[in-house]
Amino acid sequence: TERAEDGWYQLHLDVPALPRRRRIFIEFEGVAMKSKAFLNGKLLGEHIGMFSRFAYDLTSHLKAGRNTLAVFVSMEKIPSSTLSLGQAVTVNLTASKILTLSKGMFGPLSPDANNRSYDLHGIWQPVKLTVRDGAMIDDAWFVPSLDGARVQVAMRSLDGAQPGRLRARWTDVKTKAVLATTEPVDVPLDDAQVTRDLTIRGVQPKLWTPAAPNLYRLDVTLESASGAVLDRWTHNVGFRTFEVRGNRFFLNGKPYWLRGANQLPYGKNSWDPALPRALIRLMHDGNQRLTRTHATPWNEAWLRAADEIGLGVSIEGIRPWGLAGKIGGTPPDMFAHWLMENEDVVKRGRNHPSVLLWTIGNEMLLRDDKSLEKWKLLSDVVKQTRRLDPFRPVIADSTYHREAEFYNGMLKPNNLDDGDADDIHRYRGWYSDSPFVIDTRADIRNLTPDRPLIGQEMSTGYPDLDTGLPVLRYTRDLVTPQAWVGQDAYPGSDPAVFLEHNRAVTKRWAEQLRFQRGDRTAGFMLFSAECWFSHSYDARRATPYPVYRAMRDAWSPVGLALETGRRRFYAGEEVETAAFITNDDEQFRDLDGLTLRALFVDEQTKQEVVATAAAVIDHLPYYATMRQALRIRVPETKGPRVTMNLVLRLTDRKGLVSRTLDRVEVFANPSASVQPVIAARAATVSLGQGLRRFVNDARLFQDVNDGMPPDMDAPRSVLLVGAAAALKEL
């Protein structure tokens, strides 16, 4: 369709004559960017901002019979700007975006942007009509513990001073059994808002976790003195706690390492309620326990799906890169609007058990991270978020890692809040070295004592949602994919080549991040999960790419991973390596009586070819990682190059506990009849078993002997010296 900068919505309402105390409200969950609402030609009100809810009382303008509701929507008038703040990886930041209303990932990004550069505008979130009778509940806030809860209810009269009565009930969503009810609380109602608490103690609810998402329906009822219902507030809630202790997160009092992936394609299709249920089910079944909403908070349909299916959520705020570049802080009017919308985002999300973290924004201080002026603004948003919800950790900036000198010299003396955890972004196997040649210790340095370290954006590249090839922007403009798969990155190539690269590096990196965590890190999210499915924006067509199944293994509750990074072997060789076993059991249990085996499986026939001897593990505590030595014998093959699956399998007395699969290639050993590459003999000194075997297998020399050569052979010998050789001997 043609882009327009403004337009009208119109709805006809047929309404009967209303009883005297009956009220009808229209409630909007999101309109971009400015709106004016009219009923029968009378102005109801105006609203600015796409991330905040608003409502109007229609009653005084309603008439019995046909009514016309009209909403005029227009764009924010954005002045063009040629001032570019540079690239945030691939997002071209501009003053046009940063100095105007909050747009999340939507809105103009190019330097000469204007209103026609928006990704969306208009009524982009649900709208509903609500009927009330003489009073209303403005808000309710559920604050759980492991054996009770408090509900803070804000309410007011719509019909002058009157007595009211407030009560609450919790009902198990699955069994319909009533968990608890409160005694009614008398409330004197008036036009001014009044707040009351309802409390239950000493109950034994089923706790909510991403693996076991137990929910209760909370009904809060506001009644008249005679017992007539004036208004009702209903929400599914979960009993759970999530907090920081030292450098760890704790879920329901147990240490909890975050195994996640982000982001899902909310911005591409936020209005189809089938999409979050399809994708969140895939993520849950794929052992991904947390996601980040990345620059745009989710709506109710997406959060309800996360609550019900089981997926933790880091809600990221509405102004990504909001304080980036050296162009000064956010203008006062824009900052006030930011706080207004952030308040509504927090209030909307804080009743959802799936919401585990608040993240204020993505890469907020890019290229100006020492500005005290901007830190004061960011700190104000952090403090506002804490005031509205002091029961969840807050990430000040998704890419901020506290530096002791700056914190102690600037932030702490000025009482500035830099959040509860450090959060790094890295791009292994994409913009930087492959995890097959470098380990995670290169990225995990200068840890802050008693402060969790996480990574909410650990990227290994982006398969296209339609083709499976690398996203064309990177091939065409950045030449990133060509570094990994060469000409197979270009349009028309077989996508299987890039998809296999993406699968392998993502799995290897996730495994490393996990088995090297020790007591240093608190969890990671691989990026970008929307690229792990073809057609991920369509609930009926979304299909996992190979990386999805690889990450299902890597994030299995009990993790298994090979120590060696090798994925190519010679037939018949023996490999001395190890397996790492990490116990993140989702019932928080220690594990006993485990048996570990490694086996090769033919990729075509799925038949087991050869298995190693069993390794027995007597005891593995919860949250611990252990290294188990393994000797793997590679099977003989019939062909020169055979693809196999190397499988690690962990069992206990009851059966399978965990398994992981790596695709490997097995090559025929070089034949003894092959002519040596070098017409000379080799003499080795302290070369070591591994290098000695490599020299033999490579068939470089006529023969290879240990020790110094005899004098007569010295002129036609090559001396191979290991690092451990004694200088005196040489």
XYZ file of C-alpha atoms in Angstrom:
730
model
C 0.000 0.000 0.000
C 1.000 3.628 -0.321
C 2.624 5.079 2.767
C 0.627 7.804 4.484
C 1.565 10.107 7.329
C -1.929 10.243 8.824
C -5.318 8.594 8.518
C -8.650 7.734 10.136
C -10.123 4.624 11.755
C -13.905 4.439 12.162
C -16.161 2.015 14.040
C -19.962 1.964 14.392
C -21.280 0.898 17.808
C -24.879 -0.148 18.396
C -25.542 0.332 22.123
C -28.788 -0.066 24.114
C -29.832 2.445 26.763
C -27.514 1.999 29.764
C -28.521 1.697 33.433
C -27.637 4.799 35.451
C -24.390 3.495 37.005
C -23.146 1.525 33.973
C -19.971 2.798 32.271
C -18.318 1.764 28.984
C -14.618 2.406 28.353
C -12.515 1.971 25.251
C -8.965 0.802 26.023
C -6.026 1.035 23.601
C -2.881 -1.046 24.147
C -0.772 0.838 21.613
C -1.090 3.451 18.869
C 1.826 4.839 16.857
C 2.496 7.673 17.089
C -0.115 10.388 17.848
C -3.869 9.977 18.090
C -7.115 11.850 18.692
C -10.296 9.913 19.491
C -13.866 11.136 18.852
C -17.283 9.720 19.701
C -20.201 11.113 17.734
C -18.019 14.086 16.826
C -17.027 14.868 20.441
C -13.326 14.783 21.339
C -12.545 12.049 23.870
C -8.853 12.853 24.217
C -5.385 12.793 22.673
C -2.393 10.523 23.200
C 1.265 10.515 22.143
C 3.536 7.464 22.156
C 3.387 3.915 20.789
C 4.345 1.932 23.924
C 1.857 3.225 26.514
C -1.733 2.174 27.104
C -4.579 4.667 27.385
C -8.366 4.602 27.760
C -11.419 6.852 27.447
C -14.797 6.775 29.190
C -17.383 6.764 26.389
C -20.448 6.950 28.608
C -21.231 10.674 28.584
C -21.161 10.814 24.764
C -23.018 7.560 24.079
C -26.596 7.469 22.881
C -28.993 4.570 22.575
C -28.679 3.119 19.082
C -25.969 3.800 16.466
C -22.773 5.582 17.597
C -19.692 6.487 15.557
C -16.230 6.122 17.078
C -13.420 7.718 15.055
C -9.673 7.793 15.708
C -7.275 10.066 13.826
C -3.674 8.806 13.812
C -0.674 10.793 12.631
C 3.083 10.507 12.656
C 5.506 12.498 14.716
C 6.976 15.175 12.462
C 10.664 14.340 12.347
C 13.080 16.903 10.955
C 15.576 15.389 8.551
C 19.100 15.157 9.912
C 22.362 14.523 8.109
C 24.119 13.986 11.440
C 25.062 10.309 11.574
C 26.292 8.838 14.841
C 28.013 5.989 13.029
C 27.303 2.298 12.798
C 26.076 0.202 15.732
C 27.315 -2.951 14.010
C 24.785 -2.722 11.152
C 22.290 -0.143 12.444
C 23.001 3.351 11.173
C 22.226 5.607 14.141
C 20.997 9.125 13.575
C 20.009 12.156 15.573
C 16.557 11.817 13.966
C 15.999 8.600 15.890
C 17.677 9.417 19.186
C 16.276 12.917 19.786
C 12.633 12.075 19.055
C 9.903 9.874 20.560
C 10.675 6.297 21.574
C 10.335 3.888 18.651
C 12.062 0.683 19.728
C 13.510 -0.960 16.622
C 10.928 0.791 14.450
C 11.307 4.170 12.861
C 13.910 6.000 10.798
C 17.514 4.842 10.933
C 19.138 6.488 7.916
C 20.716 9.970 8.230
C 18.227 11.693 5.900
C 15.200 9.943 7.398
C 11.719 11.383 7.302
C 8.275 10.186 8.332
C 8.077 7.740 5.432
C 10.968 5.760 6.880
C 8.827 4.209 9.625
C 8.352 0.445 9.699
C 4.844 0.828 11.087
C 2.340 3.310 12.396
C -1.338 3.362 13.280
C -3.292 1.215 15.744
C -0.748 -1.581 16.079
C -1.938 -3.225 19.324
C -5.331 -4.585 20.468
C -8.304 -2.381 21.367
C -11.178 -3.486 23.606
C -14.411 -2.224 25.146
C -14.810 -2.707 28.917
C -18.063 -2.406 30.896
C -17.939 -1.266 34.545
C -20.560 -0.513 37.168
C -19.987 2.479 39.427
C -16.298 1.926 40.271
C -13.094 0.699 38.657
C -9.851 -1.077 39.474
C -7.092 1.036 37.939
C -4.268 -1.396 38.616
C -3.356 -4.520 40.584
C 0.165 -5.684 41.379
C 0.861 -9.285 42.393
C 4.003 -9.721 44.535
C 4.660 -13.431 45.230
C 6.834 -15.298 47.683
C 7.357 -19.057 47.828
C 4.601 -19.521 50.428
C 2.347 -16.511 50.000
C 1.657 -13.280 48.151
C 0.612 -9.666 48.420
C -1.687 -7.938 45.930
C -1.643 -4.149 45.855
C -4.876 -2.822 44.334
C -5.513 0.765 43.175
C -9.184 1.688 42.659
C -11.648 4.591 42.589
C -15.340 5.369 42.413
C -17.052 6.414 39.189
C -20.233 7.489 40.999
C -19.294 9.624 43.985
C -18.582 8.488 47.542
C -19.683 4.934 48.280
C -18.590 1.960 50.402
C -16.761 -0.850 48.638
C -15.456 -4.288 49.446
C -12.348 -5.932 47.991
C -11.462 -9.626 47.831
C -9.134 -11.985 45.914
C -9.028 -15.665 44.973
C -6.311 -17.887 43.461
C -7.357 -20.903 41.352
C -5.048 -23.514 39.805
C -5.313 -22.998 36.036
C -4.972 -26.724 35.262
C -6.913 -28.419 38.063
C -9.384 -25.588 38.835
C -8.748 -26.183 42.543
C -8.873 -23.053 44.719
C -5.496 -22.417 46.354
C -6.486 -19.498 48.583
C -8.926 -16.665 49.147
C -8.635 -13.477 51.159
C -11.028 -12.118 53.708
C -12.996 -9.172 52.269
C -11.498 -5.747 52.969
C -13.811 -2.747 53.338
C -12.747 0.240 51.228
C -14.311 3.729 51.293
C -14.440 4.754 47.625
C -14.392 8.263 46.194
C -13.291 10.018 43.016
C -9.673 10.009 44.211
C -7.696 6.804 43.782
C -7.216 4.669 46.903
C -4.855 1.712 47.422
C -5.263 -1.415 49.555
C -3.249 -4.631 50.033
C -4.615 -8.177 50.055
C -2.308 -10.808 51.571
C -2.109 -14.596 51.854
C 0.468 -16.524 53.915
C 1.366 -20.107 54.698
C 0.166 -21.609 51.412
C 1.963 -24.279 49.379
C 1.610 -23.317 45.726
C 3.178 -25.140 42.809
C 6.085 -22.892 41.901
C 6.617 -21.375 38.454
C 9.798 -22.097 36.504
C 10.446 -21.985 32.745
C 10.582 -25.804 32.795
C 7.405 -26.199 34.897
C 5.226 -23.115 34.295
C 2.590 -23.605 37.008
C -0.024 -20.847 36.898
C -2.887 -19.645 39.064
C -5.785 -17.473 37.978
C -5.963 -14.439 40.263
C -9.406 -12.832 40.477
C -9.603 -9.492 42.294
C -13.183 -8.359 42.784
C -14.429 -4.919 43.809
C -17.979 -5.099 45.153
C -20.597 -2.754 46.512
C -21.738 -3.003 50.136
C -24.616 -5.211 48.944
C -22.249 -7.614 47.143
C -22.889 -6.447 43.567
C -19.756 -6.624 41.388
C -18.525 -3.147 40.476
C -15.347 -4.219 38.652
C -13.146 -7.283 38.325
C -9.425 -7.662 37.527
C -8.171 -11.067 36.344
C -4.649 -12.223 35.511
C -2.758 -15.524 35.401
C 0.105 -15.354 37.902
C 2.926 -17.575 39.086
C 4.525 -18.039 42.481
C 8.266 -17.618 42.030
C 11.210 -15.470 43.085
C 14.189 -14.354 41.000
C 17.073 -12.450 42.558
C 20.797 -11.703 42.595
C 23.046 -13.135 45.298
C 26.718 -12.404 44.802
C 27.598 -13.140 41.185
C 24.730 -15.573 40.589
C 21.022 -15.499 39.869
C 18.689 -17.518 42.082
C 15.328 -18.891 40.941
C 13.057 -19.929 43.811
C 16.047 -19.917 46.135
C 18.253 -22.113 43.899
C 21.242 -20.968 41.800
C 20.126 -20.657 38.183
C 22.395 -20.261 35.145
C 20.618 -18.621 32.212
C 20.416 -20.784 29.074
C 18.785 -18.655 26.440
C 18.503 -17.187 22.970
C 17.184 -13.931 21.585
C 15.385 -12.383 19.827
C 12.111 -13.585 18.313
C 10.479 -11.709 15.388
C 7.992 -9.751 17.498
C 8.440 -6.622 15.415
C 7.687 -8.453 12.182
C 4.326 -9.824 13.348
C 3.242 -8.726 16.821
C -0.488 -8.988 16.158
C -0.886 -12.695 15.287
C -1.543 -14.538 18.597
C -0.630 -17.869 16.975
C 2.969 -16.799 16.303
C 4.226 -16.450 19.903
C 2.636 -19.769 20.813
C 4.330 -21.545 17.909
C 7.780 -20.018 18.450
C 7.792 -20.076 22.252
C 6.745 -23.736 22.165
C 9.691 -24.457 19.863
C 12.050 -22.542 22.148
C 10.749 -24.286 25.262
C 11.042 -27.729 23.673
C 14.517 -26.755 22.445
C 15.755 -26.240 26.056
C 15.973 -22.454 25.708
C 14.869 -21.013 29.013
C 15.242 -17.253 28.522
C 14.932 -14.676 25.766
C 15.407 -10.924 25.443
C 12.780 -8.825 23.689
C 15.563 -6.746 22.071
C 14.652 -3.076 21.831
C 10.868 -3.513 21.917
C 8.838 -4.801 24.902
C 6.304 -7.545 24.180
C 2.543 -7.175 24.326
C 0.138 -9.238 26.425
C -0.343 -12.027 23.874
C 3.394 -12.740 23.748
C 3.886 -12.493 27.519
C 0.884 -14.738 28.199
C 2.363 -17.347 25.868
C 5.690 -17.150 27.738
C 3.870 -17.528 31.081
C 1.857 -20.537 29.945
C 4.394 -22.457 27.838
C 7.447 -21.636 29.950
C 10.044 -19.115 28.790
C 11.820 -16.540 30.921
C 11.893 -13.034 29.454
C 14.253 -10.094 29.724
C 12.053 -7.117 28.857
C 14.203 -4.604 27.014
C 13.180 -0.967 26.940
C 11.818 1.325 24.299
C 14.835 3.511 23.391
C 17.677 1.363 21.987
C 20.907 3.369 21.543
C 18.946 6.112 23.323
C 22.008 7.984 24.647
C 24.500 7.115 21.911
C 26.876 9.501 20.188
C 28.340 12.809 21.282
C 25.268 14.973 20.647
C 24.170 15.650 24.221
C 21.502 14.061 26.364
C 17.851 13.393 25.633
C 15.841 16.664 25.501
C 13.795 17.240 28.699
C 10.401 16.799 27.039
C 11.520 13.571 25.361
C 13.002 12.300 28.638
C 9.744 12.981 30.518
C 7.878 11.060 27.820
C 10.406 8.212 28.077
C 9.727 7.933 31.824
C 5.966 7.997 31.254
C 6.073 5.132 28.776
C 8.661 3.154 30.747
C 6.349 3.280 33.769
C 3.559 1.700 31.765
C 5.890 -0.965 30.325
C 6.948 -1.983 33.845
C 3.420 -1.953 35.269
C 2.183 -4.041 32.361
C 4.939 -6.632 32.712
C 5.421 -6.979 36.459
C 2.477 -9.374 36.939
C 3.917 -11.892 34.478
C 5.976 -14.692 36.083
C 7.913 -15.113 32.832
C 9.472 -11.652 33.216
C 12.748 -12.303 35.047
C 14.816 -9.234 34.118
C 14.332 -5.599 33.202
C 16.852 -4.333 30.636
C 16.673 -0.562 30.221
C 17.997 -0.552 26.673
C 20.338 -1.890 24.020
C 23.829 -0.351 23.650
C 22.556 2.811 25.283
C 25.820 4.737 25.630
C 27.539 3.671 22.434
C 30.531 5.957 21.701
C 29.877 8.138 24.749
C 29.938 5.747 27.693
C 31.735 8.091 30.129
C 29.297 11.016 29.875
C 28.132 11.928 33.387
C 25.182 13.880 31.940
C 23.918 10.782 30.127
C 24.621 8.457 33.040
C 22.383 10.637 35.216
C 19.536 10.132 32.742
C 20.122 6.394 32.468
C 20.362 6.083 36.250
C 17.023 7.864 36.636
C 15.356 5.254 34.416
C 17.019 2.431 36.377
C 15.823 3.926 39.671
C 12.306 4.437 38.343
C 12.209 0.793 37.252
C 13.391 -0.347 40.707
C 10.771 1.801 42.429
C 8.005 0.293 40.285
C 9.334 -3.260 40.722
C 12.044 -3.844 43.348
C 11.705 -7.626 43.034
C 13.501 -8.228 39.727
C 17.122 -7.531 38.739
C 17.736 -4.578 36.421
C 20.283 -4.424 33.588
C 21.179 -0.764 33.060
C 22.501 -1.204 29.542
C 22.782 -4.329 27.426
C 26.492 -4.091 26.623
C 27.658 -2.373 29.844
C 30.485 -3.951 31.840
C 31.391 -2.079 35.027
C 34.915 -0.635 35.116
C 36.049 -0.261 38.726
C 37.879 3.051 38.248
C 34.977 4.779 36.468
C 32.383 3.341 38.838
C 34.254 4.268 42.027
C 35.414 7.635 40.710
C 32.289 8.878 38.912
C 29.143 6.793 39.267
C 29.223 5.821 42.935
C 30.107 9.315 44.309
C 27.197 10.758 42.314
C 24.780 8.068 43.558
C 24.210 6.783 40.026
C 22.696 3.323 39.597
C 24.393 1.070 37.023
C 22.091 -1.912 37.533
C 22.579 -5.362 39.017
C 24.674 -7.212 36.422
C 27.244 -6.778 33.677
C 26.084 -7.679 30.172
C 28.466 -8.237 27.243
C 27.865 -8.568 23.488
C 30.179 -10.720 21.353
C 30.150 -12.084 17.785
C 32.250 -15.266 17.586
C 32.294 -17.072 14.263
C 30.901 -13.941 12.613
C 32.798 -10.684 13.204
C 35.599 -12.340 15.196
C 37.428 -15.639 15.648
C 35.641 -18.965 15.561
C 34.988 -20.692 18.905
C 36.813 -23.675 17.396
C 40.107 -21.747 17.596
C 39.547 -19.504 20.632
C 37.786 -20.135 23.921
C 35.477 -18.036 26.045
C 38.198 -16.951 28.445
C 39.170 -14.368 25.820
C 35.853 -12.584 26.440
C 35.424 -13.090 30.177
C 37.940 -10.816 31.846
C 38.049 -8.160 34.566
C 35.093 -9.642 36.404
C 33.317 -7.452 38.939
C 33.279 -9.154 42.368
C 29.811 -10.104 43.639
C 28.153 -9.025 40.390
C 26.730 -11.413 37.770
C 28.197 -11.424 34.267
C 25.840 -12.358 31.444
C 25.773 -11.932 27.676
C 22.401 -11.129 26.123
C 23.731 -10.874 22.559
C 26.215 -13.622 21.694
C 25.933 -13.802 17.927
C 27.185 -16.339 15.398
C 25.553 -14.875 12.289
C 22.228 -14.577 10.568
C 20.624 -17.057 8.155
C 17.971 -15.423 6.001
C 14.424 -16.210 7.143
C 13.328 -17.205 3.633
C 16.364 -18.712 1.887
C 18.694 -20.036 4.609
C 21.610 -18.212 2.976
C 23.325 -15.424 4.936
C 21.200 -12.281 5.153
C 22.044 -10.456 1.912
C 22.928 -7.179 3.643
C 25.979 -8.859 5.187
C 27.075 -10.578 1.972
C 26.618 -7.478 -0.171
C 27.855 -4.679 2.098
C 29.957 -6.177 4.897
C 31.430 -9.299 3.231
C 31.145 -11.107 6.574
C 29.749 -14.480 5.411
C 32.388 -14.847 2.700
C 35.034 -15.096 5.424
C 33.378 -18.308 6.611
C 31.868 -20.023 3.572
C 33.429 -18.207 0.607
C 31.398 -18.163 -2.590
C 28.701 -20.307 -0.959
C 27.468 -17.101 0.693
C 26.148 -15.681 -2.588
C 22.548 -15.862 -3.852
C 21.886 -19.048 -5.783
C 24.229 -21.150 -3.625
C 23.200 -24.204 -1.639
C 22.107 -22.834 1.774
C 23.125 -26.103 3.449
C 26.765 -24.962 3.472
C 26.139 -21.814 5.503
C 23.505 -23.475 7.678
C 26.023 -26.174 8.630
C 28.626 -23.531 9.524
C 26.066 -21.663 11.620
C 25.016 -24.885 13.359
C 28.543 -25.961 14.207
C 29.925 -22.665 15.540
C 26.777 -21.847 17.532
C 26.756 -25.221 19.275
C 30.488 -25.148 20.010
C 30.328 -21.635 21.458
C 27.300 -22.362 23.634
C 29.015 -25.481 24.978
C 32.201 -23.544 25.760
C 30.329 -20.750 27.492
C 28.723 -23.359 29.680
C 31.528 -25.758 30.580
C 34.020 -22.930 31.174
C 31.655 -20.939 33.379
C 33.022 -22.152 36.724
C 31.864 -19.618 39.290
C 32.490 -16.690 36.928
C 29.393 -16.249 34.744
C 25.622 -16.278 35.257
C 24.340 -17.230 31.800
C 24.195 -16.343 28.119
C 21.751 -15.876 25.259
C 22.820 -16.798 21.732
C 21.695 -14.422 18.984
C 19.586 -14.194 16.843
C 16.881 -16.775 17.510
C 14.540 -15.416 14.842
C 17.164 -16.606 12.317
C 17.006 -20.186 13.633
C 13.772 -20.841 11.727
C 12.758 -20.443 8.120
C 9.742 -18.128 7.810
C 9.888 -17.406 11.549
C 7.394 -14.562 11.107
C 4.639 -17.012 10.005
C 3.162 -19.403 12.585
C 2.049 -21.844 9.876
C 5.379 -22.030 8.051
C 8.062 -21.597 10.731
C 10.466 -24.554 10.498
C 13.707 -25.015 12.474
C 17.074 -24.698 10.757
C 19.832 -27.167 11.832
C 21.133 -24.736 14.488
C 17.918 -25.205 16.481
C 18.549 -28.908 17.053
C 22.204 -28.230 17.842
C 21.215 -25.712 20.509
C 18.671 -28.145 21.918
C 21.647 -30.402 22.700
C 23.914 -27.587 23.890
C 21.302 -26.208 26.319
C 20.052 -29.598 27.531
C 19.404 -29.434 31.313
C 22.345 -31.776 31.854
C 24.903 -30.521 29.372
C 27.414 -32.727 27.555
C 30.284 -31.385 25.460
C 33.498 -32.669 23.929
C 36.666 -30.968 25.078
C 38.399 -31.331 21.718
C 37.453 -28.931 18.970
C 38.381 -31.469 16.306
C 35.616 -32.588 13.986
C 37.834 -34.469 11.489
C 39.633 -37.705 12.310
C 41.637 -40.479 10.701
C 40.138 -43.947 10.624
C 41.545 -46.172 13.335
C 43.207 -43.440 15.395
C 42.771 -43.135 19.138
C 41.951 -39.687 20.491
C 42.762 -38.712 24.049
C 40.212 -36.083 25.066
C 37.503 -35.482 27.661
C 33.826 -34.716 28.043
C 32.376 -31.968 30.209
C 29.173 -32.684 32.122
C 27.217 -29.750 33.573
C 24.317 -30.347 35.941
C 21.568 -27.750 35.525
C 18.847 -30.258 36.381
C 15.508 -28.484 36.211
C 14.373 -29.948 39.510
C 17.622 -28.697 41.108
C 18.781 -32.252 41.972
C 22.225 -33.761 42.474
C 22.849 -36.693 40.122
C 24.235 -40.094 41.148
C 25.235 -43.335 39.448
C 25.900 -41.946 35.963
C 27.470 -43.748 33.008
C 29.015 -41.908 30.047
C 29.664 -43.449 26.626
C 30.912 -42.064 23.330
C 29.872 -43.780 20.122
C 30.091 -43.266 16.382
C 26.858 -43.544 14.406
C 26.639 -43.863 10.635
C 24.839 -40.743 9.392
C 23.051 -42.615 6.614
C 22.008 -45.870 8.293
C 21.773 -44.471 11.858
C 23.496 -47.653 12.994
C 26.035 -47.638 15.811
C 29.520 -48.311 14.415
C 31.762 -48.366 17.474
C 31.482 -47.337 21.130
C 34.052 -46.511 23.788
C 34.345 -48.144 27.159
C 31.971 -46.726 29.743
C 33.049 -44.050 32.209
C 31.286 -44.112 35.586
C 30.463 -40.923 37.515
C 29.404 -41.589 41.085
C 28.113 -38.124 42.004
C 27.559 -34.773 40.272
C 26.171 -31.923 42.407
C 23.586 -29.516 41.059
C 25.085 -26.458 39.283
C 28.501 -28.176 39.011
C 30.594 -29.026 35.945
C 33.027 -31.946 35.853
C 35.638 -33.063 33.321
C 35.642 -36.773 32.495
C 38.629 -38.137 30.560
C 37.763 -40.123 27.424
C 39.728 -42.227 24.974
C 37.859 -42.413 21.693
C 38.775 -44.967 19.042
C 37.762 -43.813 15.572
C 36.235 -46.625 13.464
C 37.693 -47.945 10.239
C 35.872 -46.809 7.107
C 35.294 -48.151 3.619
C 35.554 -44.825 1.827
C 38.206 -42.106 1.752
C 35.928 -39.582 3.499
C 32.858 -40.567 5.512
C 30.446 -38.382 7.495
C 29.455 -39.763 10.880
C 27.830 -38.582 14.084
C 29.878 -38.661 17.272
C 27.381 -39.099 20.100
C 27.902 -38.662 23.830
C 25.284 -40.470 25.898
C 24.763 -40.130 29.658
C 22.555 -42.610 31.493
C 21.596 -43.523 35.031
C 19.778 -46.513 36.482
C 16.470 -45.314 35.046
C 17.667 -44.645 31.509
C 18.807 -41.727 29.359
C 19.752 -38.532 31.209
C 21.262 -36.554 28.324
C 22.851 -36.883 24.908
C 24.607 -34.668 22.409
C 25.563 -35.185 18.785
C 28.394 -33.706 16.715
C 28.730 -34.150 12.981
C 32.263 -35.345 12.158
C 34.214 -36.565 9.143
C 36.431 -39.644 9.151
C 39.234 -39.908 6.580
C 41.059 -43.028 5.497
C 44.558 -43.247 6.934
C 47.288 -42.358 4.418
C 48.426 -45.576 2.750
C 51.904 -46.876 3.556
C 52.583 -47.039 -0.177
C 52.243 -43.294 -0.571
C 55.565 -41.711 -1.475
C 57.012 -39.433 1.226
C 56.778 -35.719 0.552
C 60.395 -35.112 1.632
C 63.265 -37.370 0.535
C 64.844 -37.357 3.965
C 64.688 -39.009 7.339
C 63.322 -37.347 10.468
C 64.828 -37.511 13.929
C 62.651 -36.351 16.828
C 63.682 -34.961 20.189
C 61.003 -34.539 22.889
C 58.359 -34.107 20.207
C 55.473 -35.470 22.268
C 52.977 -38.204 21.447
C 50.508 -36.065 19.527
C 53.020 -34.372 17.222
C 54.912 -37.652 16.765
C 51.710 -39.338 15.583
C 50.915 -36.415 13.280
C 54.348 -36.634 11.624
C 53.907 -40.374 11.087
C 50.383 -40.058 9.712
C 51.297 -37.216 7.365
C 53.913 -39.384 5.575
C 56.210 -36.413 5.131
C 59.502 -38.327 5.594
C 61.038 -41.626 4.487
C 61.115 -42.737 8.101
C 60.858 -41.200 11.552
C 63.083 -42.159 14.489
C 63.334 -40.939 18.059
C 66.586 -39.382 19.257
C 69.564 -37.834 17.492
C 70.550 -39.467 14.164
C 73.830 -41.384 13.700
C 76.629 -39.272 12.255
C 76.432 -41.045 8.904
C 72.719 -40.141 8.541
C 72.982 -36.571 9.784
C 73.514 -34.911 6.361
C 70.187 -36.281 5.064
C 68.137 -35.963 8.250
C 65.685 -33.335 9.470
C 65.703 -32.696 13.204
C 62.251 -32.134 14.758
C 62.583 -30.599 18.220
C 59.776 -30.332 20.763
C 59.364 -27.478 23.218
C 60.361 -29.711 26.132
C 63.767 -30.657 24.671
C 66.730 -30.071 26.987
C 69.215 -27.533 25.662
C 72.161 -29.601 26.966
C 71.001 -32.634 24.987
C 70.831 -30.616 21.773
